[in-house]
């Protein structure tokens, strides 16, 4: 009984076989079929090879949500060179609540404003990258993927000590501010505190020494990430007017970056520039200097690196192989069918319908009897 049930089960499984086997004695191979098979296998191999590179590639996914972290501090990283002596300029930050941030983390370093040939090459390269980033925004994703492989964005130091006088001032460092709108500015005189706000001691600085030509080597918000190029990096402004005001209006967007190489909480920002000459007689009021007015966005962006899962790669690979196999089989069958029709037409000639003659009812259609040899002799 067990053997009988086993035979019935095997026969039932055989009936469910969706891949019936054809004996090799009934299979006929042709040269055209072999050619089509070779083309199909080559296409499968090439597409599978390219699909593997697609599987290895990654893309950046952007998600947006409301920034609920309002109690933390915002870090500002500054590296700017002004064409004035350090004893004549001062930098500080004043936020929306009229709170003056003590600039303990900012350092003043006497330097030469003109760049060395190596530094000029670095500066030109940085400007070219900035122009490409403005035209092709997708390049920012390349920087995100290769953050640790990127070159440092800081200005390379001078290799040779110059004999020229140190007539410029490099203001660099970082400060922590509240996450509210604020104003970072560099103007004439050192900042001082007083109950009604803040002021800069500019009375002892000659007006002829005013020169706010500057170069922004680096400006970023949040954690510094090597290889990331910010919008104002490499910006250089040259002026010959002593009463020039440079304004930068910055919108800071909190950003969480999660890639296979780094995970950091940083900030992106967009900027709008404006510059004008201070002329009180013409109605253009203000103070000469460099003013960076920033404001934080209420939205937070999460940038994460995505990778194709293995199961999706296998499904796409099976689709490529099965699709090419089925498509080439149908094309080969259709071409063979058309070829057979054309060959039969040339061998048998064009098909002509045969005329059918209808019998006449007035004519005797009885066939005459066939005479045999005996009847002929008689």
Coordinates of C-alpha atoms in Angstrom, one line a residue, residues 21-377:
X21 CA 11.9 17.6 -20.7
X22 CA 12.3 17.0 -24.5
X23 CA 14.4 14.0 -25.5
X24 CA 17.6 15.0 -27.2
X25 CA 16.7 12.8 -30.2
X26 CA 13.8 15.2 -31.0
X27 CA 15.9 18.4 -30.7
X28 CA 17.3 19.9 -33.9
X29 CA 20.1 22.5 -33.7
X30 CA 20.6 25.1 -36.4
X31 CA 23.2 27.7 -37.2
X32 CA 20.7 30.6 -36.8
X33 CA 19.6 29.3 -33.4
X34 CA 23.3 29.1 -32.3
X35 CA 23.9 32.6 -33.5
X36 CA 20.9 34.0 -31.7
X37 CA 21.9 32.1 -28.5
X38 CA 25.4 33.5 -28.7
X39 CA 24.0 37.1 -29.0
X40 CA 21.6 36.4 -26.1
X41 CA 24.3 35.1 -23.8
X42 CA 26.6 38.1 -24.6
X43 CA 23.8 40.5 -23.9
X44 CA 23.0 38.7 -20.6
X45 CA 26.7 38.9 -19.5
X46 CA 27.0 42.6 -20.4
X47 CA 23.8 43.6 -18.7
X48 CA 24.6 41.5 -15.6
X49 CA 28.0 43.1 -15.4
X50 CA 26.5 46.7 -15.6
X51 CA 23.8 45.7 -13.1
X52 CA 26.5 44.7 -10.6
X53 CA 27.9 48.2 -10.8
X54 CA 24.5 49.6 -10.3
X55 CA 24.2 47.4 -7.2
X56 CA 27.4 48.7 -5.8
X57 CA 26.5 52.3 -6.4
X58 CA 24.6 54.4 -3.7
X59 CA 22.4 57.4 -3.8
X60 CA 21.5 60.1 -1.3
X61 CA 18.0 60.3 0.2
X62 CA 16.7 63.6 1.6
X63 CA 14.1 63.7 4.4
X64 CA 12.6 66.8 5.9
X65 CA 11.2 67.3 9.3
X66 CA 10.6 70.1 11.9
X67 CA 13.7 70.9 13.9
X68 CA 12.7 70.4 17.5
X69 CA 16.2 71.0 19.0
X70 CA 16.0 74.6 20.0
X71 CA 18.1 74.4 23.2
X72 CA 21.4 73.4 21.7
X73 CA 24.2 75.8 20.6
X74 CA 25.1 76.6 17.1
X75 CA 28.8 76.4 16.2
X76 CA 30.2 78.9 13.7
X77 CA 33.6 78.2 12.1
X78 CA 35.3 81.3 10.7
X79 CA 38.5 81.8 8.7
X80 CA 38.5 85.2 7.0
X81 CA 41.4 87.5 6.0
X82 CA 40.9 91.3 6.0
X83 CA 43.3 93.7 4.4
X84 CA 43.8 95.7 7.6
X85 CA 46.1 95.4 10.5
X86 CA 44.8 93.4 13.5
X87 CA 45.0 96.3 15.9
X88 CA 42.5 98.2 13.7
X89 CA 39.7 95.7 13.3
X90 CA 37.5 93.8 15.7
X91 CA 35.0 90.9 15.2
X92 CA 32.1 90.0 17.4
X93 CA 28.6 88.5 17.2
X94 CA 25.3 90.1 18.3
X95 CA 22.2 87.9 18.2
X96 CA 18.5 88.8 17.9
X97 CA 18.1 89.1 21.7
X98 CA 20.8 91.8 21.7
X99 CA 23.1 89.4 23.4
X100 CA 26.8 90.0 22.6
X101 CA 28.7 86.7 22.2
X102 CA 32.2 86.9 23.7
X103 CA 34.6 86.0 20.9
X104 CA 37.0 84.0 23.1
X105 CA 37.3 81.4 20.4
X106 CA 38.3 83.9 17.6
X107 CA 42.0 84.5 17.1
X108 CA 43.7 87.4 15.3
X109 CA 46.8 86.6 13.3
X110 CA 48.9 89.1 11.3
X111 CA 49.4 87.9 7.7
X112 CA 50.1 89.0 4.2
X113 CA 47.0 89.5 2.1
X114 CA 48.6 88.5 -1.2
X115 CA 48.7 84.8 -1.9
X116 CA 51.7 82.7 -2.9
X117 CA 51.7 80.9 -6.3
X118 CA 50.7 77.7 -4.5
X119 CA 47.9 79.4 -2.6
X120 CA 46.7 81.1 -5.8
X121 CA 46.5 77.7 -7.5
X122 CA 44.5 76.4 -4.6
X123 CA 42.2 79.4 -4.7
X124 CA 41.6 79.1 -8.5
X125 CA 40.8 75.4 -8.1
X126 CA 38.3 76.2 -5.3
X127 CA 36.6 78.8 -7.4
X128 CA 36.2 76.4 -10.3
X129 CA 34.6 73.8 -8.0
X130 CA 32.3 76.5 -6.6
X131 CA 31.1 77.4 -10.2
X132 CA 30.5 73.8 -11.0
X133 CA 28.5 73.3 -7.8
X134 CA 26.3 76.3 -8.7
X135 CA 25.6 74.9 -12.1
X136 CA 25.3 71.2 -11.2
X137 CA 23.7 70.7 -7.8
X138 CA 24.1 66.9 -8.1
X139 CA 27.8 67.3 -7.5
X140 CA 27.0 67.9 -3.8
X141 CA 26.0 64.3 -3.5
X142 CA 29.4 63.3 -4.8
X143 CA 31.0 65.4 -2.0
X144 CA 28.7 63.8 0.6
X145 CA 29.8 60.3 -0.5
X146 CA 33.5 61.1 -0.5
X147 CA 33.7 63.4 2.5
X148 CA 36.7 61.7 4.0
X149 CA 38.5 61.4 0.6
X150 CA 38.2 65.1 -0.2
X151 CA 41.1 67.5 0.1
X152 CA 41.1 69.9 3.0
X153 CA 39.3 73.1 2.2
X154 CA 41.6 75.2 4.4
X155 CA 44.1 77.5 2.7
X156 CA 47.5 75.9 2.5
X157 CA 50.2 77.6 4.7
X158 CA 53.0 79.6 3.2
X159 CA 56.1 77.5 2.6
X160 CA 58.6 80.4 2.6
X161 CA 58.6 83.2 5.1
X162 CA 58.0 86.5 3.3
X163 CA 59.9 89.6 4.0
X164 CA 56.9 91.9 3.2
X165 CA 55.2 93.7 6.1
X166 CA 52.2 91.9 7.7
X167 CA 49.5 94.4 6.7
X168 CA 46.5 92.1 6.8
X169 CA 44.7 90.2 9.6
X170 CA 43.5 86.6 9.6
X171 CA 40.5 86.2 11.8
X172 CA 39.9 82.5 12.5
X173 CA 38.4 80.1 15.1
X174 CA 35.0 79.0 16.2
X175 CA 32.3 80.3 18.5
X176 CA 29.1 78.9 19.9
X177 CA 25.9 81.0 19.7
X178 CA 22.2 80.5 20.4
X179 CA 20.0 79.1 17.6
X180 CA 18.4 82.4 16.9
X181 CA 19.1 85.0 14.2
X182 CA 22.3 86.9 14.7
X183 CA 24.9 89.1 13.1
X184 CA 28.6 88.3 12.8
X185 CA 30.5 91.5 11.8
X186 CA 34.0 92.7 11.3
X187 CA 34.5 96.4 11.5
X188 CA 36.9 99.1 12.6
X189 CA 38.0 99.1 16.3
X190 CA 37.9 96.5 19.0
X191 CA 34.5 95.6 20.5
X192 CA 33.6 96.7 24.0
X193 CA 30.6 95.9 26.3
X194 CA 28.3 98.5 27.8
X195 CA 24.8 98.4 29.2
X196 CA 23.0 99.8 26.2
X197 CA 24.5 97.4 23.7
X198 CA 27.9 97.1 22.2
X199 CA 30.4 99.4 20.4
X200 CA 33.7 99.4 18.6
X201 CA 36.5 101.8 19.5
X202 CA 37.2 103.4 16.2
X203 CA 38.2 106.9 17.2
X204 CA 41.9 106.2 17.2
X205 CA 41.9 104.6 13.7
X206 CA 42.7 106.8 10.8
X207 CA 40.0 106.9 8.1
X208 CA 42.7 106.4 5.4
X209 CA 43.5 103.0 6.7
X210 CA 40.0 101.7 6.2
X211 CA 40.2 98.8 3.7
X212 CA 37.7 96.0 4.0
X213 CA 38.9 94.0 1.0
X214 CA 38.7 90.4 2.3
X215 CA 38.9 86.8 1.4
X216 CA 36.7 84.1 3.1
X217 CA 38.8 81.0 3.2
X218 CA 36.2 79.1 5.2
X219 CA 32.8 79.7 6.7
X220 CA 30.6 76.9 8.0
X221 CA 28.0 76.1 10.7
X222 CA 28.0 73.1 12.9
X223 CA 30.5 70.3 12.9
X224 CA 33.3 70.6 10.4
X225 CA 33.4 67.8 7.9
X226 CA 36.6 67.4 5.7
X227 CA 36.0 67.6 2.0
X228 CA 32.7 69.5 2.2
X229 CA 32.8 72.8 0.3
X230 CA 30.6 75.6 1.6
X231 CA 29.0 78.3 -0.5
X232 CA 31.3 81.2 0.7
X233 CA 34.6 79.2 0.7
X234 CA 37.0 81.0 -1.6
X235 CA 35.0 84.2 -1.9
X236 CA 37.3 87.3 -2.4
X237 CA 36.2 90.9 -2.5
X238 CA 38.6 93.7 -3.5
X239 CA 37.7 97.4 -3.1
X240 CA 39.6 100.6 -3.3
X241 CA 37.0 102.6 -1.4
X242 CA 37.5 103.3 2.3
X243 CA 33.7 103.4 3.0
X244 CA 32.6 100.0 1.7
X245 CA 30.0 97.8 3.4
X246 CA 29.8 94.1 2.5
X247 CA 26.7 92.3 3.6
X248 CA 26.0 88.5 3.5
X249 CA 22.5 87.3 4.3
X250 CA 22.7 83.7 5.3
X251 CA 19.9 81.1 5.9
X252 CA 21.2 78.1 7.9
X253 CA 19.5 74.7 7.6
X254 CA 20.2 72.0 10.2
X255 CA 21.4 68.9 8.5
X256 CA 22.1 65.4 9.7
X257 CA 24.5 63.5 7.4
X258 CA 24.6 59.7 7.5
X259 CA 26.9 57.9 5.0
X260 CA 29.0 54.8 5.0
X261 CA 32.0 56.8 6.0
X262 CA 30.7 59.5 8.4
X263 CA 27.8 60.4 10.6
X264 CA 27.6 64.0 11.7
X265 CA 25.3 66.8 12.7
X266 CA 26.1 69.8 10.5
X267 CA 24.4 72.7 8.8
X268 CA 24.0 73.7 5.2
X269 CA 23.3 77.3 4.3
X270 CA 22.4 79.5 1.4
X271 CA 23.6 83.1 1.0
X272 CA 22.8 86.4 -0.7
X273 CA 25.5 89.0 -1.2
X274 CA 25.3 92.8 -1.3
X275 CA 27.8 95.5 -1.2
X276 CA 27.5 99.3 -1.3
X277 CA 29.5 102.5 -0.6
X278 CA 28.7 104.4 2.6
X279 CA 27.8 108.0 1.6
X280 CA 25.8 109.9 4.1
X281 CA 25.3 112.9 1.8
X282 CA 23.7 110.6 -0.8
X283 CA 21.5 108.9 1.8
X284 CA 23.5 105.7 1.9
X285 CA 23.9 105.3 5.7
X286 CA 25.7 102.6 7.6
X287 CA 29.1 101.5 9.0
X288 CA 32.0 100.3 6.9
X289 CA 32.8 96.7 7.5
X290 CA 31.8 93.1 6.8
X291 CA 28.4 92.0 8.1
X292 CA 27.1 88.4 8.0
X293 CA 23.5 88.2 9.1
X294 CA 22.4 84.6 9.6
X295 CA 19.1 83.0 10.5
X296 CA 18.2 79.4 11.3
X297 CA 15.5 77.5 9.4
X298 CA 12.8 75.6 11.2
X299 CA 13.2 72.6 9.0
X300 CA 15.8 70.0 9.4
X301 CA 17.2 67.9 6.6
X302 CA 18.4 64.3 7.0
X303 CA 20.7 63.2 4.3
X304 CA 21.3 59.4 4.3
X305 CA 23.2 57.2 1.9
X306 CA 21.0 54.4 0.4
X307 CA 22.1 51.1 -1.1
X308 CA 20.2 48.6 -3.2
X309 CA 19.3 45.5 -1.1
X310 CA 20.6 42.1 -2.2
X311 CA 17.2 40.7 -2.9
X312 CA 16.3 43.5 -5.3
X313 CA 19.6 43.0 -7.1
X314 CA 18.8 39.2 -7.5
X315 CA 15.3 40.0 -8.8
X316 CA 16.6 42.5 -11.3
X317 CA 19.2 40.0 -12.4
X318 CA 16.6 37.3 -12.9
X319 CA 14.5 39.7 -14.9
X320 CA 17.4 40.5 -17.2
X321 CA 18.2 36.9 -17.9
X322 CA 14.6 35.7 -18.3
X323 CA 13.6 38.7 -20.3
X324 CA 16.5 38.4 -22.8
X325 CA 15.9 34.6 -23.1
X326 CA 12.2 35.0 -23.8
X327 CA 12.6 38.0 -26.1
X328 CA 15.3 36.4 -28.2
X329 CA 13.3 33.2 -28.4
X330 CA 10.2 35.0 -29.7
X331 CA 12.2 37.1 -32.2
X332 CA 14.0 34.0 -33.5
X333 CA 10.6 32.2 -33.9
X334 CA 9.0 35.1 -35.7
X335 CA 12.0 35.5 -38.1
X336 CA 12.0 31.8 -38.8
X337 CA 8.3 31.9 -39.5
X338 CA 8.7 34.8 -41.9
X339 CA 11.7 33.1 -43.6
X340 CA 9.7 29.9 -44.1
X341 CA 6.8 31.8 -45.7
X342 CA 9.1 33.6 -48.1
X343 CA 10.9 30.4 -49.1
X344 CA 7.7 28.5 -49.7
X345 CA 6.4 31.3 -51.9
X346 CA 9.5 31.2 -54.0
X347 CA 9.4 27.4 -54.4
X348 CA 5.7 26.9 -55.1
X349 CA 5.0 30.2 -56.9
X350 CA 2.2 32.6 -56.1
X351 CA -1.0 31.0 -55.1
X352 CA -3.9 31.3 -57.6
X353 CA -7.4 30.2 -56.8
X354 CA -8.8 27.4 -59.1
X355 CA -11.9 28.2 -61.2
X356 CA -14.8 26.0 -60.4
X357 CA -17.1 25.2 -63.5
X358 CA -20.7 24.6 -62.6
X359 CA -22.5 21.8 -64.5
X360 CA -25.2 22.6 -67.2
X361 CA -28.5 21.1 -66.3
X362 CA -29.5 20.7 -70.0
X363 CA -26.5 18.6 -70.9
X364 CA -26.5 14.9 -70.2
X365 CA -23.8 14.4 -67.7
X366 CA -23.8 10.7 -67.7
X367 CA -20.4 9.4 -68.4
X368 CA -20.0 6.9 -71.3
X369 CA -19.1 3.4 -70.3
X370 CA -15.6 2.4 -70.7
X371 CA -15.0 -0.2 -73.5
X372 CA -12.8 -3.1 -72.8
X373 CA -10.7 -5.0 -75.3
X374 CA -13.3 -7.7 -75.8
X375 CA -16.0 -5.2 -76.7
X376 CA -13.7 -3.6 -79.3
X377 CA -13.0 -6.9 -81.0

